[in-house]
CSV table of C-alpha atoms and ligand atoms in Angstrom, one decimal:
chain,number,residue,atom,x,y,z
A,578,MET,CA,-19.8,-20.1,-26.5
A,579,LYS,CA,-21.8,-17.0,-25.7
A,580,PRO,CA,-19.8,-14.1,-24.4
A,581,VAL,CA,-19.4,-13.4,-20.7
A,582,LYS,CA,-21.6,-10.3,-19.4
A,583,VAL,CA,-20.1,-7.4,-17.3
A,584,GLY,CA,-21.5,-4.7,-15.4
A,585,ILE,CA,-19.0,-2.0,-14.8
A,586,CYS,CA,-20.3,0.2,-11.9
A,587,GLY,CA,-18.3,3.8,-12.0
A,588,LEU,CA,-16.8,5.0,-15.4
A,589,GLY,CA,-13.7,7.4,-13.7
A,590,THR,CA,-10.5,7.0,-14.4
A,591,VAL,CA,-10.3,3.0,-14.2
A,592,GLY,CA,-13.5,2.0,-15.0
A,593,GLY,CA,-12.9,4.1,-18.5
A,594,GLY,CA,-9.8,2.3,-18.8
A,595,THR,CA,-11.6,-0.9,-18.6
A,596,PHE,CA,-13.9,-0.2,-20.9
A,597,ASN,CA,-11.3,1.0,-23.3
A,598,VAL,CA,-9.2,-2.4,-22.5
A,599,LEU,CA,-11.7,-4.5,-22.6
A,600,LYS,CA,-12.7,-3.2,-26.5
A,601,ARG,CA,-9.0,-2.4,-27.7
A,602,ASN,CA,-7.8,-6.0,-26.9
A,603,ALA,CA,-11.4,-8.1,-27.1
A,604,GLU,CA,-9.8,-10.4,-29.8
A,605,GLU,CA,-7.1,-11.1,-27.1
A,606,ILE,CA,-8.9,-11.3,-24.3
A,607,ALA,CA,-11.2,-13.9,-25.9
A,608,ARG,CA,-7.9,-15.8,-27.0
A,609,ARG,CA,-6.7,-15.8,-23.4
A,610,ALA,CA,-10.3,-16.5,-21.5
A,611,GLY,CA,-11.7,-19.2,-23.6
A,612,ARG,CA,-14.6,-17.0,-24.7
A,613,GLY,CA,-15.0,-12.8,-25.2
A,614,ILE,CA,-15.7,-10.7,-22.3
A,615,GLU,CA,-18.7,-8.2,-23.0
A,616,VAL,CA,-19.9,-4.9,-21.4
A,617,ALA,CA,-23.1,-5.5,-21.1
A,618,GLN,CA,-24.1,-2.6,-18.9
A,619,ILE,CA,-22.3,0.5,-17.1
A,620,ALA,CA,-23.3,2.9,-14.4
A,621,THR,CA,-22.4,6.3,-14.5
A,622,ARG,CA,-23.7,9.6,-13.6
A,623,HIS,CA,-21.1,11.3,-15.8
A,624,PRO,CA,-20.0,10.3,-19.2
A,625,ASN,CA,-16.0,9.8,-19.4
A,626,ALA,CA,-14.9,11.7,-22.6
A,627,LYS,CA,-11.9,9.4,-22.6
A,628,CYS,CA,-14.1,6.6,-23.3
A,629,ASP,CA,-16.6,6.3,-26.6
A,630,THR,CA,-19.3,3.6,-25.0
A,631,GLY,CA,-21.1,3.7,-27.8
A,632,ALA,CA,-24.1,1.4,-27.9
A,633,THR,CA,-23.5,-0.1,-24.9
A,634,PRO,CA,-26.7,0.6,-22.3
A,635,ILE,CA,-26.1,2.9,-19.7
A,636,THR,CA,-27.5,3.5,-16.3
A,637,ALA,CA,-27.4,5.9,-13.7
A,638,ASP,CA,-28.5,3.5,-11.0
A,639,ILE,CA,-25.7,1.0,-10.1
A,640,PHE,CA,-28.3,-1.1,-8.4
A,641,ASP,CA,-29.8,-1.5,-12.1
A,642,VAL,CA,-26.2,-3.5,-12.9
A,643,VAL,CA,-27.0,-5.6,-9.5
A,644,ASN,CA,-30.1,-6.7,-10.5
A,645,ASN,CA,-29.8,-7.4,-14.0
A,646,PRO,CA,-30.1,-10.7,-14.8
A,647,GLU,CA,-28.2,-10.7,-18.0
A,648,ILE,CA,-24.9,-9.7,-15.9
A,649,ASP,CA,-22.3,-13.2,-14.8
A,650,ILE,CA,-19.9,-10.5,-13.5
A,651,VAL,CA,-20.3,-7.3,-11.6
A,652,VAL,CA,-16.9,-4.9,-11.7
A,653,GLU,CA,-17.2,-2.7,-8.6
A,654,LEU,CA,-15.0,0.9,-8.8
A,655,ILE,CA,-17.3,3.4,-7.9
A,656,GLY,CA,-15.0,3.4,-4.7
A,657,GLY,CA,-15.5,4.5,-0.8
A,658,TYR,CA,-16.7,1.9,1.8
A,659,THR,CA,-21.0,2.3,2.3
A,660,LEU,CA,-22.1,2.2,-0.6
A,661,ALA,CA,-19.5,0.4,-2.4
A,662,LYS,CA,-20.3,-2.5,0.4
A,663,GLU,CA,-24.0,-2.6,0.0
A,664,LEU,CA,-23.6,-3.0,-4.2
A,665,VAL,CA,-21.1,-5.9,-3.5
A,666,LEU,CA,-23.1,-7.6,-1.0
A,667,LYS,CA,-26.1,-7.5,-3.4
A,668,ALA,CA,-24.4,-8.6,-6.0
A,669,ILE,CA,-22.8,-11.0,-4.1
A,670,ASP,CA,-26.6,-12.4,-2.9
A,671,ASN,CA,-27.8,-11.9,-6.7
A,672,GLY,CA,-25.2,-14.4,-7.7
A,673,LYS,CA,-22.6,-12.5,-9.1
A,674,HIS,CA,-19.1,-12.7,-9.6
A,675,VAL,CA,-17.6,-9.6,-8.5
A,676,VAL,CA,-14.1,-7.6,-9.4
A,677,THR,CA,-13.1,-4.4,-7.9
A,678,ALA,CA,-10.5,-2.1,-7.0
A,679,ASN,CA,-11.2,-1.1,-3.9
A,680,LYS,CA,-8.5,-1.8,-1.5
A,681,ALA,CA,-10.6,0.5,1.1
A,682,LEU,CA,-13.7,-1.8,1.1
A,683,ILE,CA,-11.7,-5.1,0.9
A,684,ALA,CA,-9.3,-4.1,3.6
A,685,VAL,CA,-12.4,-2.8,5.8
A,686,HIS,CA,-14.7,-5.6,4.6
A,687,GLY,CA,-13.1,-8.2,3.2
A,688,ASN,CA,-13.8,-10.9,5.9
A,689,GLU,CA,-17.0,-10.1,6.1
A,690,ILE,CA,-17.1,-9.5,1.8
A,691,PHE,CA,-15.5,-12.8,1.3
A,692,ALA,CA,-17.6,-15.2,3.7
A,693,LYS,CA,-20.7,-14.1,2.0
A,694,ALA,CA,-19.2,-15.0,-1.4
A,695,ARG,CA,-18.2,-18.4,0.1
A,696,GLU,CA,-21.4,-19.3,1.3
A,697,LYS,CA,-22.9,-18.2,-2.6
A,698,GLY,CA,-20.0,-20.1,-4.0
A,699,VAL,CA,-18.9,-16.8,-5.8
A,700,ILE,CA,-15.8,-14.9,-6.5
A,701,VAL,CA,-14.7,-11.7,-5.6
A,702,ALA,CA,-11.2,-10.5,-7.4
A,703,PHE,CA,-9.3,-7.8,-6.2
A,704,GLU,CA,-6.0,-8.0,-8.1
A,705,ALA,CA,-6.5,-4.0,-9.0
A,706,SER,CA,-7.0,-3.0,-5.3
A,707,VAL,CA,-3.1,-3.2,-4.8
A,708,ALA,CA,-0.3,-1.6,-6.6
A,709,GLY,CA,-2.4,-1.1,-10.2
A,710,GLY,CA,-0.8,-2.7,-12.7
A,711,ILE,CA,1.6,-5.1,-11.0
A,712,PRO,CA,-0.1,-8.6,-10.9
A,713,VAL,CA,1.3,-8.6,-7.1
A,714,ILE,CA,-1.8,-10.3,-5.7
A,715,LYS,CA,-1.5,-13.1,-7.9
A,716,ALA,CA,2.1,-13.8,-7.4
A,717,ILE,CA,1.7,-13.9,-3.3
A,718,ARG,CA,-0.8,-15.8,-3.8
A,719,GLU,CA,-0.1,-18.0,-6.5
A,720,GLY,CA,3.6,-17.9,-7.9
A,721,LEU,CA,5.3,-18.1,-4.1
A,722,ALA,CA,2.4,-20.8,-2.5
A,723,GLY,CA,5.2,-23.2,-1.6
A,724,ASN,CA,7.5,-20.4,0.6
A,725,ARG,CA,6.5,-19.5,4.1
A,726,ILE,CA,6.4,-15.8,3.8
A,727,ASN,CA,9.1,-13.8,6.1
A,728,TRP,CA,8.3,-10.2,5.3
A,729,LEU,CA,7.7,-7.7,2.5
A,730,ALA,CA,8.3,-4.3,2.2
A,731,GLY,CA,6.5,-1.9,-0.8
A,732,ILE,CA,6.5,1.6,-2.4
A,733,ILE,CA,2.2,1.2,-2.9
A,734,ASN,CA,1.5,4.4,-2.8
A,735,GLY,CA,1.7,6.3,-6.3
A,736,THR,CA,0.7,9.4,-5.3
A,737,GLY,CA,3.0,9.8,-2.3
A,738,ASN,CA,6.1,8.6,-4.2
A,739,PHE,CA,5.7,10.8,-6.6
A,740,ILE,CA,5.0,13.9,-4.3
A,741,LEU,CA,8.1,12.5,-2.2
A,742,THR,CA,10.4,12.1,-5.3
A,743,GLU,CA,9.3,15.6,-6.8
A,744,MET,CA,10.6,17.3,-3.6
A,745,ARG,CA,13.8,15.8,-3.5
A,746,GLU,CA,14.6,15.9,-7.2
A,747,LYS,CA,13.5,19.3,-7.9
A,748,GLY,CA,13.0,20.9,-4.6
A,749,ARG,CA,9.2,21.5,-5.8
A,750,THR,CA,6.5,22.5,-2.9
A,751,PHE,CA,4.3,19.5,-1.0
A,752,GLU,CA,1.4,21.2,-2.1
A,753,GLU,CA,2.2,22.0,-5.8
A,754,VAL,CA,3.0,18.3,-6.6
A,755,LEU,CA,-0.3,16.6,-4.9
A,756,LYS,CA,-1.9,18.8,-6.6
A,757,GLU,CA,-0.7,17.6,-9.9
A,758,ALA,CA,-1.1,13.7,-8.9
A,759,GLN,CA,-4.6,15.3,-8.1
A,760,GLU,CA,-5.2,16.3,-11.6
A,761,PHE,CA,-3.3,13.2,-13.4
A,762,GLY,CA,-6.1,11.1,-11.5
A,763,TYR,CA,-3.8,9.1,-9.0
A,764,ALA,CA,-4.7,10.9,-5.3
A,765,GLU,CA,-8.0,9.4,-3.7
A,766,ALA,CA,-10.6,11.3,-3.4
A,767,ASP,CA,-9.8,12.3,-0.3
A,768,PRO,CA,-6.0,12.9,-0.6
A,769,THR,CA,-5.1,13.0,3.4
A,770,PHE,CA,-5.0,9.0,2.8
A,771,ASP,CA,-2.9,9.4,0.0
A,772,VAL,CA,0.0,11.8,2.6
A,773,GLU,CA,-0.9,10.5,5.7
A,774,GLY,CA,-0.3,6.4,4.6
A,775,ILE,CA,-4.4,5.6,5.1
A,776,ASP,CA,-3.9,3.9,1.7
A,777,ALA,CA,-1.2,2.8,1.3
A,778,ALA,CA,-2.4,0.8,4.8
A,779,HIS,CA,-5.2,-0.5,3.0
A,780,LYS,CA,-2.9,-1.9,0.4
A,781,LEU,CA,-0.7,-3.5,3.2
A,782,THR,CA,-3.4,-5.3,5.3
A,783,ILE,CA,-4.4,-7.2,1.9
A,784,LEU,CA,-1.2,-8.1,1.1
A,785,ALA,CA,0.0,-8.9,4.5
A,786,SER,CA,-2.9,-11.0,5.2
A,787,ILE,CA,-2.7,-13.1,1.6
A,788,ALA,CA,1.4,-13.4,2.7
A,789,PHE,CA,1.1,-14.7,6.1
A,790,GLY,CA,-3.0,-16.6,5.9
A,791,ILE,CA,-4.5,-14.3,8.5
A,792,PRO,CA,-7.5,-12.2,8.5
A,793,LEU,CA,-7.2,-9.1,7.4
A,794,GLN,CA,-7.3,-6.1,10.2
A,795,PHE,CA,-7.1,-2.9,8.9
A,796,ASP,CA,-8.1,-1.3,12.3
A,797,LYS,CA,-4.6,-3.0,13.7
A,798,ALA,CA,-2.4,-1.3,11.0
A,799,TYR,CA,0.2,1.5,12.3
A,800,THR,CA,0.1,4.3,9.8
A,801,GLU,CA,2.4,7.7,9.9
A,802,GLY,CA,2.3,10.1,6.9
A,803,ILE,CA,5.1,12.0,4.8
A,804,ALA,CA,3.5,14.9,5.7
A,805,ARG,CA,5.8,15.9,8.0
A,806,LEU,CA,9.2,15.3,6.7
A,807,THR,CA,11.2,18.0,5.5
A,808,THR,CA,14.0,18.4,3.3
A,809,THR,CA,16.5,19.1,6.1
A,810,ASP,CA,15.9,15.3,6.5
A,811,VAL,CA,15.7,14.1,3.2
A,812,ASN,CA,19.0,15.8,2.6
A,813,TYR,CA,21.4,14.4,5.5
A,814,ALA,CA,19.7,10.9,4.9
A,815,GLU,CA,21.1,10.9,1.3
A,816,ALA,CA,24.8,12.2,3.1
A,817,LEU,CA,24.1,9.3,4.9
A,818,GLY,CA,24.0,6.9,1.9
A,819,TYR,CA,20.3,6.2,2.6
A,820,ARG,CA,16.8,7.6,0.5
A,821,ILE,CA,13.4,8.2,2.2
A,822,LYS,CA,10.1,6.0,1.2
A,823,HIS,CA,7.3,5.9,2.3
A,824,LEU,CA,7.4,2.5,2.7
A,825,GLY,CA,4.4,-0.5,4.1
A,826,VAL,CA,6.4,-2.8,5.8
A,827,ALA,CA,4.8,-6.4,7.0
A,828,ARG,CA,7.2,-8.8,8.8
A,829,ARG,CA,6.4,-12.2,10.8
A,830,THR,CA,8.2,-12.9,14.3
A,831,ASP,CA,7.7,-15.4,16.7
A,832,ALA,CA,5.6,-13.1,18.7
A,833,GLY,CA,3.4,-11.9,16.5
A,834,ILE,CA,2.9,-9.7,12.6
A,835,GLU,CA,4.4,-6.0,12.2
A,836,LEU,CA,1.8,-4.4,10.5
A,837,ARG,CA,3.2,-0.9,9.2
A,838,VAL,CA,3.3,2.3,7.2
A,839,HIS,CA,5.7,5.1,7.8
A,840,PRO,CA,8.4,6.7,6.0
A,841,THR,CA,11.5,4.7,6.0
A,842,LEU,CA,15.4,5.3,4.9
A,843,ILE,CA,16.4,2.8,2.7
A,844,PRO,CA,20.1,2.1,1.7
A,845,ALA,CA,20.2,3.9,-1.8
A,846,ASP,CA,21.8,1.3,-3.8
A,847,ARG,CA,18.9,-1.2,-3.1
A,848,LEU,CA,16.4,-0.8,-6.5
A,849,ILE,CA,13.2,-0.2,-4.8
A,850,ALA,CA,15.2,2.8,-3.2
A,851,ASN,CA,15.4,4.1,-6.7
A,852,VAL,CA,11.6,3.3,-7.5
A,853,ASN,CA,10.2,6.9,-8.5
A,854,GLY,CA,7.9,9.2,-9.1
A,855,VAL,CA,3.5,7.6,-9.6
A,856,MET,CA,5.7,3.7,-9.9
A,857,ASN,CA,5.1,0.8,-7.2
A,858,ALA,CA,7.2,-1.6,-6.1
A,859,VAL,CA,6.9,-4.6,-3.4
A,860,MET,CA,9.4,-6.4,-2.2
A,861,VAL,CA,8.4,-10.2,-0.9
A,862,ASN,CA,11.1,-12.7,1.0
A,863,GLY,CA,10.3,-16.3,1.1
A,864,ASP,CA,12.3,-19.1,3.0
A,865,ALA,CA,12.7,-20.5,-0.4
A,866,VAL,CA,12.4,-18.2,-3.0
A,867,GLY,CA,14.8,-15.6,-1.2
A,868,SER,CA,13.9,-11.7,-1.9
A,869,THR,CA,12.0,-10.6,-5.2
A,870,LEU,CA,10.6,-7.1,-6.4
A,871,TYR,CA,8.0,-6.4,-7.9
A,872,TYR,CA,7.6,-3.7,-9.9
A,873,GLY,CA,5.3,-1.6,-12.2
A,874,ALA,CA,3.2,1.5,-12.3
A,875,GLY,CA,0.9,1.8,-9.5
A,876,ALA,CA,-2.0,4.1,-10.5
A,877,GLY,CA,-3.5,5.4,-13.6
A,878,MET,CA,-6.1,4.7,-16.5
A,879,GLU,CA,-4.6,1.8,-17.9
A,880,PRO,CA,-2.3,0.4,-15.3
A,881,THR,CA,-4.9,-0.1,-13.3
A,882,ALA,CA,-7.7,-1.6,-16.0
A,883,SER,CA,-4.7,-3.8,-16.5
A,884,ALA,CA,-5.3,-5.7,-13.5
A,885,VAL,CA,-9.2,-5.4,-13.5
A,886,VAL,CA,-9.3,-7.4,-16.7
A,887,ALA,CA,-7.1,-9.7,-16.0
A,888,ASP,CA,-8.9,-10.1,-12.9
A,889,LEU,CA,-12.0,-10.5,-15.1
A,890,VAL,CA,-10.2,-12.9,-17.5
A,891,ASP,CA,-9.6,-15.3,-14.6
A,892,VAL,CA,-13.2,-15.3,-13.4
A,893,THR,CA,-14.6,-16.4,-16.9
A,894,ARG,CA,-12.1,-18.9,-16.4
A,895,ALA,CA,-13.5,-20.4,-13.6
A,896,LEU,CA,-16.7,-19.9,-13.8
A,897,THR,CA,-17.1,-23.3,-14.5
A,898,THR,CA,-15.1,-24.7,-12.0
A,899,ASP,CA,-16.3,-26.2,-8.4
A,900,PRO,CA,-15.9,-23.1,-5.6
A,901,ASN,CA,-14.3,-25.4,-3.4
A,902,ASN,CA,-11.4,-25.8,-5.7
A,903,ARG,CA,-10.5,-22.3,-6.5
A,904,VAL,CA,-7.6,-20.2,-5.5
A,905,PRO,CA,-9.4,-18.8,-1.8
A,906,HIS,CA,-9.8,-15.4,-1.6
A,907,LEU,CA,-6.6,-14.8,1.1
A,908,ALA,CA,-4.3,-17.2,-0.4
A,909,PHE,CA,-4.9,-19.9,2.5
A,910,GLN,CA,-8.4,-22.2,3.2
A,911,PRO,CA,-10.7,-19.9,4.7
A,912,ASP,CA,-11.0,-22.6,7.7
A,913,SER,CA,-6.6,-22.3,7.9
A,914,LEU,CA,-6.3,-18.7,8.6
A,915,SER,CA,-4.1,-17.9,11.5
A,916,ASP,CA,-4.5,-15.7,14.9
A,917,HIS,CA,-0.8,-15.0,15.1
A,918,PRO,CA,-1.3,-11.3,16.3
A,919,ILE,CA,-0.8,-8.4,15.3
A,920,LEU,CA,2.1,-6.4,17.1
A,921,PRO,CA,1.4,-3.0,18.1
A,922,ILE,CA,4.1,-0.1,17.1
A,923,SER,CA,6.2,-0.5,20.2
A,924,ALA,CA,7.0,-4.2,20.2
A,925,CYS,CA,7.8,-3.6,16.6
A,926,GLU,CA,11.9,-4.0,15.8
A,927,SER,CA,13.9,-1.6,13.7
A,928,ALA,CA,16.6,0.6,13.0
A,929,TYR,CA,16.9,4.6,13.7
A,930,TYR,CA,17.5,7.6,12.2
A,931,LEU,CA,17.3,10.1,14.9
A,932,ARG,CA,18.1,14.3,14.3
A,933,ILE,CA,18.7,15.9,17.5
A,934,GLN,CA,19.1,20.0,18.0
A,935,ALA,CA,21.4,20.1,20.4
A,936,LYS,CA,23.0,23.3,22.3
A,937,ASP,CA,26.6,23.4,21.2
A,938,HIS,CA,28.4,23.1,24.7
A,939,PRO,CA,30.5,20.2,25.7
A,940,GLY,CA,29.6,17.1,26.7
A,941,VAL,CA,26.2,17.1,24.8
A,942,LEU,CA,27.4,13.9,22.8
A,943,ALA,CA,28.1,12.1,25.3
A,944,GLN,CA,24.9,12.7,27.4
A,945,VAL,CA,23.3,11.2,23.8
A,946,ALA,CA,25.3,8.4,24.2
A,947,SER,CA,24.8,7.8,27.5
A,948,ILE,CA,21.0,7.8,27.1
A,949,LEU,CA,20.9,5.9,24.1
A,950,SER,CA,23.3,3.1,26.0
A,951,GLU,CA,21.5,3.0,29.0
A,952,ARG,CA,18.8,1.3,26.8
A,953,GLY,CA,20.3,-1.0,24.6
A,954,ILE,CA,20.7,0.8,21.9
A,955,ASN,CA,24.0,0.6,19.5
A,956,ILE,CA,24.3,3.3,17.3
A,957,GLU,CA,25.9,2.3,14.2
A,958,SER,CA,26.4,6.0,12.1
A,959,ILE,CA,27.2,9.3,14.0
A,960,MET,CA,27.4,12.7,12.4
A,961,GLN,CA,27.5,15.8,14.2
A,962,LYS,CA,27.0,19.1,11.8
A,963,GLU,CA,28.4,22.6,12.4
A,964,ALA,CA,26.2,24.7,14.4
A,965,GLU,CA,23.1,26.6,12.7
A,966,GLU,CA,23.4,30.5,12.2
A,967,GLN,CA,20.0,31.4,12.9
A,968,ASP,CA,19.4,30.1,16.5
A,969,GLY,CA,23.2,28.1,16.9
A,970,LEU,CA,22.2,24.8,17.2
A,971,VAL,CA,24.1,21.5,16.1
A,972,PRO,CA,22.3,18.6,14.6
A,973,VAL,CA,23.4,15.5,15.8
A,974,ILE,CA,22.1,12.9,13.1
A,975,LEU,CA,22.8,9.2,14.6
A,976,VAL,CA,21.3,6.0,13.2
A,977,THR,CA,20.4,3.1,15.3
A,978,HIS,CA,21.5,-0.7,14.9
A,979,ARG,CA,18.0,-2.4,15.0
A,980,VAL,CA,15.7,-2.3,18.2
A,981,VAL,CA,12.5,-2.8,19.5
A,982,GLU,CA,10.6,0.5,19.1
A,983,GLN,CA,9.7,0.9,23.1
A,984,ARG,CA,13.2,1.4,23.6
A,985,ILE,CA,13.5,4.2,21.1
A,986,ASP,CA,10.4,6.0,22.7
A,987,ASP,CA,12.2,5.9,26.1
A,988,ALA,CA,15.1,7.3,24.9
A,989,ILE,CA,13.9,9.9,22.7
A,990,ALA,CA,11.9,11.0,25.9
A,991,ALA,CA,14.4,11.5,27.8
A,992,LEU,CA,17.0,13.0,25.1
A,993,GLU,CA,13.8,15.4,25.1
A,994,LYS,CA,14.1,16.3,28.9
A,995,LEU,CA,18.1,17.7,28.5
A,996,ASP,CA,18.5,21.0,29.3
A,997,ASP,CA,20.8,20.7,26.4
A,998,VAL,CA,18.5,19.1,23.8
A,999,ALA,CA,16.9,22.4,22.2
A,1000,ASP,CA,13.7,20.8,20.3
A,1001,LYS,CA,11.4,17.6,19.8
A,1002,VAL,CA,13.5,14.6,18.5
A,1003,VAL,CA,13.3,13.7,14.4
A,1004,ARG,CA,13.1,9.8,14.4
A,1005,ILE,CA,12.3,7.6,11.3
A,1006,ARG,CA,13.2,4.2,10.7
A,1007,VAL,CA,15.3,3.1,8.9
A,1008,GLU,CA,15.2,-0.7,7.0
A,1009,GLN,CA,18.2,-2.4,5.1
A,1010,LEU,CA,15.7,-4.6,3.3
A,1011,ASN,CA,18.6,-7.5,2.9
B,2203,HSE,N1,-4.0,6.8,-4.7
B,2203,HSE,C1,-3.9,5.4,-5.7
B,2203,HSE,C2,-2.0,5.9,-5.3
B,2203,HSE,C3,-4.3,5.5,-6.3
B,2203,HSE,O1,-1.6,7.2,-5.5
B,2203,HSE,O2,-1.4,4.9,-5.1
B,2203,HSE,C4,-3.9,3.9,-6.7
B,2203,HSE,O3,-4.4,2.9,-5.8
């Protein structure tokens, strides 16, 4: 059988990796796919020194690839929302299948893209968009198809995890580690996407859709970054038996779906609390299977290429299948998506770590306890440290039981009004993940 013809748009870190993996493993890939997968054209403005493209035709215009009648599958690796969307929609219009690693594009424009792809009977595959080389989309969409998924939680931004790990283990500064992540090619073009949790929220939006069968709703995800985390809280968390991780959490409740990205205390003995560096991990809890954990490299040249190439193999196998009998883009049949609402963060529920900088007066603890108990907030553990030399303030650190966020907001507002509380109260959410 003739090889399937692929056009790669973008020859950066992931594009270069995809080309190299396709070339190196061509024989094994063909044995799996049932026919060869050949790169027939590449669109790039800059050569990639890590990639020997040999005689493969190269163009500077991505639309040459999309309009090339020879090409069966367009691989979109240019990133961003605007041009990438135009490229993908044009490819679909031209009857081509698409493989993309673009989480921003799928999270923000996926509903429209998939509708158009259905109309045209083509596949848009996006395994590489979440957690790099970990086949977590396939696992949830196909491997866990018998389950009602209850929740999922993941470390889904390698750059952020790398920064937190280096800060905790080596005491390195935030800026220094971020620069290194950029040099390794892990960080987004705009690294605030990594540190502010936007990249993780893109990925979480995608995971939640395929886990719960809801449309993609990135605009409703709650996002809080890691830039304001201090070593003080990292150290107190350790003393209490927790690690701080930047977690994406999606949970189904009767009232709606929680969709939130924020720094989170996790018990230090959980496997996921020990996922370090640029590695990613996603826990998925289903009613039949219980908790499962998927771990691996979440970014980088060949790990991400691994997912792109797996999609190319899937699409190649599906070329001759009836479009109505393919795995749906969002795991559930498009006419069976649910309108279960996404909850605002004030209606989400978790436990909380609070650090209160109190004046060293008798009765402060009693006031704190009374504000919490008046709002039905149960304290699980409390730790009071000796007064700090520089300001004489006493750090009171406590962990609550699970409670709806609105009550914690009210309690923090009341605590900050106390004369004996000197500073803003630090609040970090806590998840036991059991
Ligand atoms: N900037 C992303 C990360 C790349 O650090 O995880 C992979 O999506």
